[in-house]
Coordinates of C-alpha atoms in Angstrom, one line a residue:
Chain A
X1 CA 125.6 76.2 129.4
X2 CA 124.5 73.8 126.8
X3 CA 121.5 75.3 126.6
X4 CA 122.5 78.5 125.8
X5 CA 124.6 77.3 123.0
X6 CA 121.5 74.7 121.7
X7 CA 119.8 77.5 119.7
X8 CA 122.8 79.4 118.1
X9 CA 124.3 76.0 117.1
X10 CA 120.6 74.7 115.8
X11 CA 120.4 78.0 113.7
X12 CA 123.8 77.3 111.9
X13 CA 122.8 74.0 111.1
X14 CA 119.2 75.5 109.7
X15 CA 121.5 78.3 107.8
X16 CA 123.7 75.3 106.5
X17 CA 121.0 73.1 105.2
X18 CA 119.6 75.7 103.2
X19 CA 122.7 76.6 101.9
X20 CA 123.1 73.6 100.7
X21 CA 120.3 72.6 99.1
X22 CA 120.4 76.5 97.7
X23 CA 123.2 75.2 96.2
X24 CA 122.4 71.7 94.6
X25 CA 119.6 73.4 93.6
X26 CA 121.8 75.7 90.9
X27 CA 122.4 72.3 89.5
X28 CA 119.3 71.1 89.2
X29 CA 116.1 71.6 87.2
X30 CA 112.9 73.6 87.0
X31 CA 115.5 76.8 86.5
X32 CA 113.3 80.1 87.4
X33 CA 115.2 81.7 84.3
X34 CA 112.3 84.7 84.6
X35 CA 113.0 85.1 88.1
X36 CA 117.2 85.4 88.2
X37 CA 116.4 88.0 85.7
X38 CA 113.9 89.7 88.0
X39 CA 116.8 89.6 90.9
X40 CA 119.3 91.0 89.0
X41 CA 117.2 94.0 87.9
X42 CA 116.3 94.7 91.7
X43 CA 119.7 93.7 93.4
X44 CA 121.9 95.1 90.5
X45 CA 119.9 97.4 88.6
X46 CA 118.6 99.1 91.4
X47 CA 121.3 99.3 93.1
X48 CA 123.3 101.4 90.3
X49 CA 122.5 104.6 91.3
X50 CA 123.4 104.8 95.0
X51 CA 126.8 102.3 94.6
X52 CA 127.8 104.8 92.1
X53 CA 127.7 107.6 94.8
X54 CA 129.3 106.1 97.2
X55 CA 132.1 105.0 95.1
X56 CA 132.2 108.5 93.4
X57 CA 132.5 109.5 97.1
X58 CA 134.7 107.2 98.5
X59 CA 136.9 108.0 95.9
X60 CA 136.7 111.7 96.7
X61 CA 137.3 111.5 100.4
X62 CA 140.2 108.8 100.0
X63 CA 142.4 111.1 97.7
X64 CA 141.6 114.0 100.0
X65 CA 142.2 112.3 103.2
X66 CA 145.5 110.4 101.5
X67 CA 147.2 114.2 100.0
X68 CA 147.0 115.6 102.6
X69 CA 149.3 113.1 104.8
X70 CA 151.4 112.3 101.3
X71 CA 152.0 116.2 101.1
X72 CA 154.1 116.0 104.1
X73 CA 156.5 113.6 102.4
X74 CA 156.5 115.1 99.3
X75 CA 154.7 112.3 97.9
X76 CA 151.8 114.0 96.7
X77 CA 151.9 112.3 92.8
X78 CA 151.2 108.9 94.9
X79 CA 147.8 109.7 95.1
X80 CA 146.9 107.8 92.0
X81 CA 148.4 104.5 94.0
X82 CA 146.6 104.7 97.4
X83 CA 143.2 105.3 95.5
X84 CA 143.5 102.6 93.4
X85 CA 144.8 99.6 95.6
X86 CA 142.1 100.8 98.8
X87 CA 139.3 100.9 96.7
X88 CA 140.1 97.6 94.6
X89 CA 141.2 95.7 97.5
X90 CA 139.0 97.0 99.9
X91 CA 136.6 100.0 99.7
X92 CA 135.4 99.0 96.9
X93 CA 133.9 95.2 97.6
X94 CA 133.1 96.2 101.4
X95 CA 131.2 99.5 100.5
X96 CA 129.4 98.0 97.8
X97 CA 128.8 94.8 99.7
X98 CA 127.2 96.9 102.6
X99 CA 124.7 99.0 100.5
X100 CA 123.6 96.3 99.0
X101 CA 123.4 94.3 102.4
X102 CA 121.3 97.4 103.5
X103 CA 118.6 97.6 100.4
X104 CA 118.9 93.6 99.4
X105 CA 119.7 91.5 102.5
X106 CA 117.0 93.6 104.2
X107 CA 114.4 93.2 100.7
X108 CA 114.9 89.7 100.5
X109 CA 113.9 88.9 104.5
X110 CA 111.2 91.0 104.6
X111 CA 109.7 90.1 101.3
X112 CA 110.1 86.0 101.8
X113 CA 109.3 87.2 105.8
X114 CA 105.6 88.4 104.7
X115 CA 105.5 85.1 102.3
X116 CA 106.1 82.7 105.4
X117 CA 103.7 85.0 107.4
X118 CA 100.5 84.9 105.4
X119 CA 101.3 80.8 104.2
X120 CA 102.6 81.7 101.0
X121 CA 105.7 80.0 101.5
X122 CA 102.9 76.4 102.4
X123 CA 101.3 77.1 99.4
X124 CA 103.8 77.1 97.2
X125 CA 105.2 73.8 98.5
X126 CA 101.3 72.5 98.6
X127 CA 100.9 73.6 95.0
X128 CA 104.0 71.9 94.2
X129 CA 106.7 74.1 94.4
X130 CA 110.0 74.3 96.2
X131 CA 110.2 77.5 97.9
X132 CA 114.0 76.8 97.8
X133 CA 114.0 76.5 94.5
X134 CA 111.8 79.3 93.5
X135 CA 112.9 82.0 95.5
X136 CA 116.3 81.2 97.5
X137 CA 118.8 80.3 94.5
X138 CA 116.7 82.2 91.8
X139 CA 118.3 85.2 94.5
X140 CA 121.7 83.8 95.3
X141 CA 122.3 83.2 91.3
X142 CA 121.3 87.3 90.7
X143 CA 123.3 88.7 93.6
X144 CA 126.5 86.1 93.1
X145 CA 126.4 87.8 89.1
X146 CA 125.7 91.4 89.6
X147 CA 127.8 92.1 93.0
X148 CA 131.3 91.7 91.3
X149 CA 129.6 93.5 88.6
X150 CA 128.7 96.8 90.5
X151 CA 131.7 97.0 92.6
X152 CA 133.9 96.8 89.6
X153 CA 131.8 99.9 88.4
X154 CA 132.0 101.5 92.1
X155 CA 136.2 101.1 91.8
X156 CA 136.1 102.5 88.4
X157 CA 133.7 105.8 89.6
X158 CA 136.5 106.3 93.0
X159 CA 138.5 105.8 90.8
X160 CA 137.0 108.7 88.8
X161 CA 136.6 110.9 91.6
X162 CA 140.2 110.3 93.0
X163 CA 141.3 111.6 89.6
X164 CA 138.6 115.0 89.9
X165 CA 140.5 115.4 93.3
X166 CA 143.9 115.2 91.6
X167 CA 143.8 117.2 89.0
X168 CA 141.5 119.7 89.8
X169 CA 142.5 120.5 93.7
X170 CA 146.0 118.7 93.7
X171 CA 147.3 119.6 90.1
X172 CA 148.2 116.3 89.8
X173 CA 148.4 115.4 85.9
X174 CA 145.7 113.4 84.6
X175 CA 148.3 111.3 82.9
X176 CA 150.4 110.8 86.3
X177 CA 147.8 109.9 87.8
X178 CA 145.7 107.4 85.7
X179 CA 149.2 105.5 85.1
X180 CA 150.3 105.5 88.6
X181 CA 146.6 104.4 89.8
X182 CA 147.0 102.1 86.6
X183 CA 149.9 100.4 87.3
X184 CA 149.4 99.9 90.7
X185 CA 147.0 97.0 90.6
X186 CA 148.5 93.6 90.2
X187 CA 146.8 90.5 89.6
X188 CA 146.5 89.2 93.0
X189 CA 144.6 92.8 93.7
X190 CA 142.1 92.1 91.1
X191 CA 141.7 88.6 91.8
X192 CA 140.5 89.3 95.7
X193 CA 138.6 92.7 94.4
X194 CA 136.6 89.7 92.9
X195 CA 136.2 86.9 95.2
X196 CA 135.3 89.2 97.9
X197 CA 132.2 90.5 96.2
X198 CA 131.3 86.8 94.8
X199 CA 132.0 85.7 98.9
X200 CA 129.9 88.8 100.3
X201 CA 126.9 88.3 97.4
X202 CA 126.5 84.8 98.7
X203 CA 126.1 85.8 102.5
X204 CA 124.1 88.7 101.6
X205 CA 121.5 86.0 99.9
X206 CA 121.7 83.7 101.7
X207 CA 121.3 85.7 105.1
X208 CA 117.9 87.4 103.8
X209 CA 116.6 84.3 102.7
X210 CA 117.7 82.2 105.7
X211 CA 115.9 85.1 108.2
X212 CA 112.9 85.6 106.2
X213 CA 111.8 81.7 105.8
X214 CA 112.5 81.7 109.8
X215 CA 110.3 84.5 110.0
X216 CA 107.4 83.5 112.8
X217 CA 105.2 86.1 114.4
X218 CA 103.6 88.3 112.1
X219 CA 104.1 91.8 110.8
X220 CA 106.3 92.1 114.5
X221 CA 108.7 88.9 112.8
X222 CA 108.9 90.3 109.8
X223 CA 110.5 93.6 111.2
X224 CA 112.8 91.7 113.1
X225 CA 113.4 89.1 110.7
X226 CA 114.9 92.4 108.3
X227 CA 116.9 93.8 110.9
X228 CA 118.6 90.5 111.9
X229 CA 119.1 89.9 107.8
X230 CA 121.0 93.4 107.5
X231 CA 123.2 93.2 111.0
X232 CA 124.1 89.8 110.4
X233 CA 124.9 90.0 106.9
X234 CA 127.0 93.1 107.6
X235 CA 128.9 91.6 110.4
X236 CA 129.9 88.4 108.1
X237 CA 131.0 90.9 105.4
X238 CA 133.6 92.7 107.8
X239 CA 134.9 89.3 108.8
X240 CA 135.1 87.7 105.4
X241 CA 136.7 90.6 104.2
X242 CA 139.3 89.6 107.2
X243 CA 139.8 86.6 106.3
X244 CA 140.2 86.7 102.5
X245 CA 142.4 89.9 103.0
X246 CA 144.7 87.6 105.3
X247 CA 144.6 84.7 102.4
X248 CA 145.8 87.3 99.9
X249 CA 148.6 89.3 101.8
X250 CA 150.5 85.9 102.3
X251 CA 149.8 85.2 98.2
Chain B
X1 CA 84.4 68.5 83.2
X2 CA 87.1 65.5 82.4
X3 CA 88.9 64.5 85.6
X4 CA 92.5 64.8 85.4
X5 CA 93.1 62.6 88.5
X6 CA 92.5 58.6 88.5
X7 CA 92.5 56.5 90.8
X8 CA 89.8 57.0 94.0
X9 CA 91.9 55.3 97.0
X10 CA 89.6 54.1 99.7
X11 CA 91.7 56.2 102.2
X12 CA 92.0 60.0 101.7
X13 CA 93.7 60.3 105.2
X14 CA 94.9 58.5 107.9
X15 CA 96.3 59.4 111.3
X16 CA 97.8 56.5 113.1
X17 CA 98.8 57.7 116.7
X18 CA 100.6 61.2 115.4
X19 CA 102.4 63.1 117.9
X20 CA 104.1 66.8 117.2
X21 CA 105.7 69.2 119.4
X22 CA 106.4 72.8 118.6
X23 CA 109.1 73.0 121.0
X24 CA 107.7 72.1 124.5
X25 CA 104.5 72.9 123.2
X26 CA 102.3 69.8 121.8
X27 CA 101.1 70.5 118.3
X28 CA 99.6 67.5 117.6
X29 CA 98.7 64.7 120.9
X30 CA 98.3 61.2 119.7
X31 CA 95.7 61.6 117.5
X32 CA 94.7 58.7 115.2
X33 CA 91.6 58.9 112.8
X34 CA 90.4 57.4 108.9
X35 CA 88.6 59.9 106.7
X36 CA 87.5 57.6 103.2
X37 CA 87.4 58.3 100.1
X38 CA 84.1 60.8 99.8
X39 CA 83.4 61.6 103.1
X40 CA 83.5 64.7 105.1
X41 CA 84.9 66.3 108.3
X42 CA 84.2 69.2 110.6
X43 CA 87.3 70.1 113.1
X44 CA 86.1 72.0 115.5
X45 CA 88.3 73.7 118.2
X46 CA 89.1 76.7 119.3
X47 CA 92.8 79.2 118.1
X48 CA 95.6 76.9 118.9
X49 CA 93.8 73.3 119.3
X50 CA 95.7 72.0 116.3
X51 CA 93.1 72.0 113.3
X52 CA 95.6 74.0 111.1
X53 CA 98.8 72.0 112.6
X54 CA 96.4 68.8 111.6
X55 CA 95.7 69.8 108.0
X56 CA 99.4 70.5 107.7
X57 CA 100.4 67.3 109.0
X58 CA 97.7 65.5 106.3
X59 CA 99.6 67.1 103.0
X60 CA 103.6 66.6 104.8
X61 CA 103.8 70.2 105.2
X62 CA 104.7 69.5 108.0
X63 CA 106.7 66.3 109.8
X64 CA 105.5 64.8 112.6
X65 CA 107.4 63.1 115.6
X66 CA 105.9 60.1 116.2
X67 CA 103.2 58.4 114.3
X68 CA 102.3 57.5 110.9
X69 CA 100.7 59.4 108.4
X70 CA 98.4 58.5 105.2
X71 CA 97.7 60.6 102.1
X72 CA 95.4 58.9 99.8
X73 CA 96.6 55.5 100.6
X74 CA 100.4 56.4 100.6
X75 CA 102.7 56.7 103.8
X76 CA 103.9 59.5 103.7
X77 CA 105.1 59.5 106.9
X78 CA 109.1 60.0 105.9
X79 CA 108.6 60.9 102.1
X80 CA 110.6 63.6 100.4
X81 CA 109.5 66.9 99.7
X82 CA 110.1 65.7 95.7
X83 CA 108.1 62.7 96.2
X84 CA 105.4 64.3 98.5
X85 CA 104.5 66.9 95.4
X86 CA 103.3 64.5 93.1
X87 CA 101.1 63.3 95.6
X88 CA 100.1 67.0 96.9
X89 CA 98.8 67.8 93.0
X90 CA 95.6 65.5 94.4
X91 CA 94.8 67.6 97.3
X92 CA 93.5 71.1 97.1
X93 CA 94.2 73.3 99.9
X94 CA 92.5 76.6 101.0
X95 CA 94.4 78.6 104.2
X96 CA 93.8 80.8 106.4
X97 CA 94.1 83.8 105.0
X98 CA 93.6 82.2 101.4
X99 CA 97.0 81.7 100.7
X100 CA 97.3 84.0 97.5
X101 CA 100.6 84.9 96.1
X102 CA 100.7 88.8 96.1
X103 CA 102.8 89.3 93.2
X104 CA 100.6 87.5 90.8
X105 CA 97.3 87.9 89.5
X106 CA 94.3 86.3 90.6
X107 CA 94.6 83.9 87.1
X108 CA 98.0 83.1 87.4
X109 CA 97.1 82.3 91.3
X110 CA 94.5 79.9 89.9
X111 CA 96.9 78.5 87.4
X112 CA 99.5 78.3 89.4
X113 CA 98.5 74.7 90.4
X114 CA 97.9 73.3 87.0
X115 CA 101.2 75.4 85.7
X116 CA 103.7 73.9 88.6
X117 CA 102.4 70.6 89.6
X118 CA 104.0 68.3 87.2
X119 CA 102.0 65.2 87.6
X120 CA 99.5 67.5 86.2
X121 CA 101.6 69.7 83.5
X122 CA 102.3 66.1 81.5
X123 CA 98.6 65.5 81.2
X124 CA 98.1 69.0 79.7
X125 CA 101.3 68.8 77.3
X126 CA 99.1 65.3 76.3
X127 CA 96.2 67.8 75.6
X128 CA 98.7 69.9 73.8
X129 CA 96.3 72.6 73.9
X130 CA 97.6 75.5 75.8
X131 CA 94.1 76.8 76.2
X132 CA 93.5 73.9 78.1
X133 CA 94.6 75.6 81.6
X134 CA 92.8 79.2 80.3
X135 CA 89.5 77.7 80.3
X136 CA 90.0 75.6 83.7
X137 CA 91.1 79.0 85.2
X138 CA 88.2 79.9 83.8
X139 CA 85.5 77.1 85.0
X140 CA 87.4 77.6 88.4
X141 CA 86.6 81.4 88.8
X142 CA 83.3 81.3 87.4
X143 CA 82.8 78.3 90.0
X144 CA 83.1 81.1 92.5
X145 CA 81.6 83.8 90.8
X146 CA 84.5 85.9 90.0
X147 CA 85.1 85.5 86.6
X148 CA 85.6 89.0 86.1
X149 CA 88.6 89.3 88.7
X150 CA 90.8 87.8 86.3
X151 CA 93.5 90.3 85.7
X152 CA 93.1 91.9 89.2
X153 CA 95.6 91.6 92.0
X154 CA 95.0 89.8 95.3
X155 CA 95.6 93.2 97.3
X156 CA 92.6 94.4 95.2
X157 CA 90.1 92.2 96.0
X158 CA 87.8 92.3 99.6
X159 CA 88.5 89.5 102.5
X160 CA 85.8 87.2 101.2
X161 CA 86.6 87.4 97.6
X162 CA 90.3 86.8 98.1
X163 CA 88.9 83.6 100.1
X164 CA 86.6 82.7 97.1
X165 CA 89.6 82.9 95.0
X166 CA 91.6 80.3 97.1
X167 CA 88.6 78.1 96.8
X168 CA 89.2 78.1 93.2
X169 CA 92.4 77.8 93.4
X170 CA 92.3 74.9 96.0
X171 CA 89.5 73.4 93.7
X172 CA 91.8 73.8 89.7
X173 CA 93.2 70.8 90.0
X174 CA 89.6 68.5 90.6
X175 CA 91.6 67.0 93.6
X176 CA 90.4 63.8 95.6
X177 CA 90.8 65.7 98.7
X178 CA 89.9 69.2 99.6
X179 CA 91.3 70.7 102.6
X180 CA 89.7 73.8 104.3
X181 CA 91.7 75.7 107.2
X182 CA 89.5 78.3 108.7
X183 CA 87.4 79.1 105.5
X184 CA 85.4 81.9 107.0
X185 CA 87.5 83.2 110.0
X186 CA 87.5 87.3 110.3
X187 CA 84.6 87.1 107.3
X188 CA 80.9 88.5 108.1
X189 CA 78.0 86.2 108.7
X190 CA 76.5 87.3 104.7
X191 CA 79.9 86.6 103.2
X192 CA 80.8 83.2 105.1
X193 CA 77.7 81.6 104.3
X194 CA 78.6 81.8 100.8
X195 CA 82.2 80.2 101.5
X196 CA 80.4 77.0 102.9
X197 CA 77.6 77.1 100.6
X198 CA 80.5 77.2 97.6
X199 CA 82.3 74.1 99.9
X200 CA 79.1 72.5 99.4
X201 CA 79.0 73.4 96.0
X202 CA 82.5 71.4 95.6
X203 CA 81.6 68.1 97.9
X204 CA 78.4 67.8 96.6
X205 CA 78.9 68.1 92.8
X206 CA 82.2 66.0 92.9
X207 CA 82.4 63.8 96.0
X208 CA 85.6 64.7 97.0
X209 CA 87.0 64.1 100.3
X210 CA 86.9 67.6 102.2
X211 CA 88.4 68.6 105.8
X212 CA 87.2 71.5 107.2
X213 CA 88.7 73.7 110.3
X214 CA 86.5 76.3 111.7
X215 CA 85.7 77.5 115.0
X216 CA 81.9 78.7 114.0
X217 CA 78.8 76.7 115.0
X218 CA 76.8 77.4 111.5
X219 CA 79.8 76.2 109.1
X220 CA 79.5 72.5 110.9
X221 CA 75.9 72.8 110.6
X222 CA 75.7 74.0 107.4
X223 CA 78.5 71.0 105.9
X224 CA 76.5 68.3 107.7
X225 CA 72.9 69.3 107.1
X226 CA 72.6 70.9 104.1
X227 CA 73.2 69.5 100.2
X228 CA 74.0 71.3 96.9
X229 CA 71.0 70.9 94.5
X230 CA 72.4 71.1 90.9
X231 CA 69.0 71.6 89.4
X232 CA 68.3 74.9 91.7
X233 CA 71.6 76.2 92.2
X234 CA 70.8 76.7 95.4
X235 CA 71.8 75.0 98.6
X236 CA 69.2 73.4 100.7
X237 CA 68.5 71.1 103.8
X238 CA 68.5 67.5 103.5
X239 CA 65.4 65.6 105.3
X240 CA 66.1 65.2 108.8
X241 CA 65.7 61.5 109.0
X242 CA 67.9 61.0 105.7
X243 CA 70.5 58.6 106.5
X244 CA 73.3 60.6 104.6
X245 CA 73.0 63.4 106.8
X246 CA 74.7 60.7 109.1
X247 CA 76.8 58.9 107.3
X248 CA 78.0 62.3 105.0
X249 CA 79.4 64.3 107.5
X250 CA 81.4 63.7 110.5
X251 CA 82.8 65.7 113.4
X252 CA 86.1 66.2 115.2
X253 CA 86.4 68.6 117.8
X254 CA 89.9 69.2 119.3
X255 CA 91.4 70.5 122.2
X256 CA 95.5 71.3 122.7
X257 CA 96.1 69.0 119.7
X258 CA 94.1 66.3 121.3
X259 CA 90.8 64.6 119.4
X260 CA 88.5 64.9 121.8
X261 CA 85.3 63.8 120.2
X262 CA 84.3 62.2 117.3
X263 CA 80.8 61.2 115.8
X264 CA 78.0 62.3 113.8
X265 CA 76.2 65.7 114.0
X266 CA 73.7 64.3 116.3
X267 CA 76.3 63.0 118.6
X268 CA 77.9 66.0 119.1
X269 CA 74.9 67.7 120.0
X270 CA 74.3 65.6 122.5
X271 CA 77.7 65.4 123.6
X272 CA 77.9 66.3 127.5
X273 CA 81.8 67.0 127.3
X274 CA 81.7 70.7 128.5
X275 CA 84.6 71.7 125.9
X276 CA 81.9 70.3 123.1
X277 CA 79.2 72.4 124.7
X278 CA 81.0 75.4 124.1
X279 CA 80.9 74.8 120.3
X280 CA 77.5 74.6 120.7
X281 CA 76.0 77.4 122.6
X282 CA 79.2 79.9 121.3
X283 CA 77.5 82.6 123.9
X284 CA 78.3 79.8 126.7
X285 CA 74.5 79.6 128.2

């Protein structure tokens, strides 16, 4: 019984330690400047394209979906409402979170994976280097900054193709509908359509890094190693999103 | 060539009963040994006998469970990664596979050292010349003949050449101690002569202390019977009888993270151990 619980419980404590001393490390000097800027171009950068489409989507398929059951009540000119708070409290940060789980968590573990497996990650800490340092919170710095970032842009492009919806299948006035969607969002809404991103970003960094630097068994370890980074990280994201949703809805 | 590092410590390395288990396998089996200042060892011993684990161990890569271990005079034993790297910028280190960062070119692989190790970047910013780590870069890759790889990408280069370039990068620094793992593993017979004859190259011009891991016959052989001659550039046999054939180069064959023998070259080929013997006669007649 023990036994079976001795690796998962060893694991967390590995996943904690490097946490923590990816954290410390934001404190403390050399700061890879060249490298967050690197991160952020990958992560958030190259990332712009395909969260843009899914929120132009999202929003599409919500504001479908939504008139057709608000139709029934005669509630049609809500749409502008359902869009917005879904997509800022929700759609938005988990949908974002998840692509960028799929192209980053699984980047990051397979790129630091292939380090470990040819020694890269020993020589950098031979040549005097912490791998930590240089390659964990130069990653966790990018992806805490631009993931807030792109899903704000994803909420604004549903929020976009709610309104093409609206206006252009539903007849719903522009004006009705950007004020409704408007002044639907309250504080409290934009608040947790923040912290979830900054709360995902940090699990999705710190998930790739944790599974590539455990990364043993060749080109076979690194395969796995990316896999594990992307389920994992994915899994932590629908709980989280649990969790802080059940923080705010008692706010 | 100034030397950037000091003081010569009588003790490169010392092992003083080292245990290390990679879960219930043994990495590392009470081994205790003294490599000075200077000299040199072979480790011989077949794919999972410990050499690499060993060389590991030497520069705190990696911990070990019991035991005590020396770095150039210094327990490092339970020293901090922080602590350990000031320490690490006096031992150059060539692995397996050479080591080389892909994303970086072969001269900022070679100047990674100088660049990153601050023990050594406060000596340059004393030099205040920024050329200064250019031209070591430089002296390093022409060292190894591949001066003109400068700009080129480790992905770009051939097995043995990537290996040549870890050589210079192991070698930057001019460190005390010079640790080979495997230098000419999955290299032809042409190519790996040229690895040792360039680890010759480095004891012999520099008397650093150098480690080596290999599994081949010739590269012991080689290390503890023939000398770099600066005035031929060419590497050739010392005198049979001379007494630093001896005294240069030892030998340390292990066997599941045991030492099992250690002694000169003429020892170990007289050695009746049948786990020596097969180092010897590799086609096992």
């Amino acid at each position: 019984m023990f036994d079976l619980l001795k690796r998962p419980l060893e694991a967390f404590q590995d996943f904690v330690l490097l946490s923590g001393r990816a954290f410390r490390n934001v404190f403390r000097s050399p700061h890879y400047a060249s490298d967050i800027f690197l991160q952020m171009d990958i992560i958030g950068v190259g990332s712009l394209f395909i969260v843009s489409l899914v929120g132009l989507f999202s929003g599409i398929v919500m504001a479908m979906q939504m008139a057709r059951t608000l139709t029934r009540y005669g509630a049609q000119g809500q749409v502008g409402i359902i869009v917005s708070l879904t997509l800022v409290r929700e759609l938005g940060p988990v949908l974002t979170a998840l692509l960028v789980a799929g192209r980053n968590a699984s980047g990051i573990a397979s790129e630091l994976g292939s380090m470990k497996v040819t020694e890269q990650i020993d020589a950098m800490r031979a040549l005097g280097t912490d791998p930590i340092q240089k390659l964990v919170t130069p990653r966790l710095i990018a992806t805490a900054f631009v993931l807030p970032l792109l899903t704000v842009i994803a909420d604004f492009i549903g929020l976009v193709g709610g309104f093409l919806i609206s206006n252009f299948m539903l007849g719903i006035a522009s004006s009705q509908y950007w004020t409704s969607a408007w002044q639907a969002i309250e504080y409290n809404d934009i608040v947790q359509g923040l912290i979830k991103p900054f709360a995902f970003a940090i699990v999705i960094a710190l998930v790739g890094c944790f599974y590539g630097l455990q990364t043993t068994g060749g080109t076979q370890g690194v395969g796995r190693a990316t896999t594990r980074a992307v389920v994992v990280s994915s899994v932590w994201i629908f709980v989280l999103t649990t969790i802080i949703g059940r923080v705010f809805v008692n706010l | 060539m100034t030397r950037l590092v000091t003081p010569q410590p009588s003790t490169a390395v010392r092992f003083d009963d080292v245990s290390l288990h990679f879960g219930d396998a043994p990495g590392l089996d009470h081994v205790s040994f003294e490599i000075r200042a200077g000299e040199a060892r072979v480790i011989y011993g077949a794919a999972g006998s410990g050499k690499s684990t060993l060389l590991k161990t030497a520069m705190g890569l990696v911990k070990p469970d019991s035991g005590r271990v020396f770095l150039l005079g210094e327990d490092i034993t339970h020293m901090k990664e922080r602590e350990l790297f000031d320490l690490r910028a006096r031992v150059g280190v060539l692995f397996q596979e050479g080591g080389l960062f892909d994303s970086l070119t072969i001269a900022e692989n070679v100047s990674y050292p100088l660049l990153n190790q601050r023990a050594l970047l406060e000596k340059f910013r004393a030099n205040g010349d920024g050329r200064v780590v250019e031209d070591r870069v430089r002296e390093a890759l022409r060292f190894v003949e591949l001066e003109a790889t400068l700009e080129k990408f480790p992905s770009e280069l051939s097995g043995g050449m990537r290996r040549r370039v870890g050589i210079a990068r192991a070698v930057v620094t001019e460190p005390d101690l010079v640790l080979y793992d495997s230098p000419t593993a999955g290299l032809d017979p042409i190519t790996a002569h040229t690895i040792i004859a360039l680890i010759l190259k480095e004891r012999d011009l520099r008397h650093a202390a150098t480690i080596m891991a290999t599994h081949r016959y010739q590269d012991g052989q080689l290390m503890a019977k023939f000398r770099y001659n600066p005035n031929s550039g060419e590497i050739e046999r010392w005198e049979p009888d001379d007494p630093r054939v001896q005294a240069g180069t030892k030998i340390f064959v292990m066997d599941r993270g045991r030492l099992t023998f250690e002694g000169t070259v003429s020892e170990f080929q007289a050695s009746p151990d049948p786990y020596v013997r097969k180092f010897l006669n590799p086609g096992g007649a």
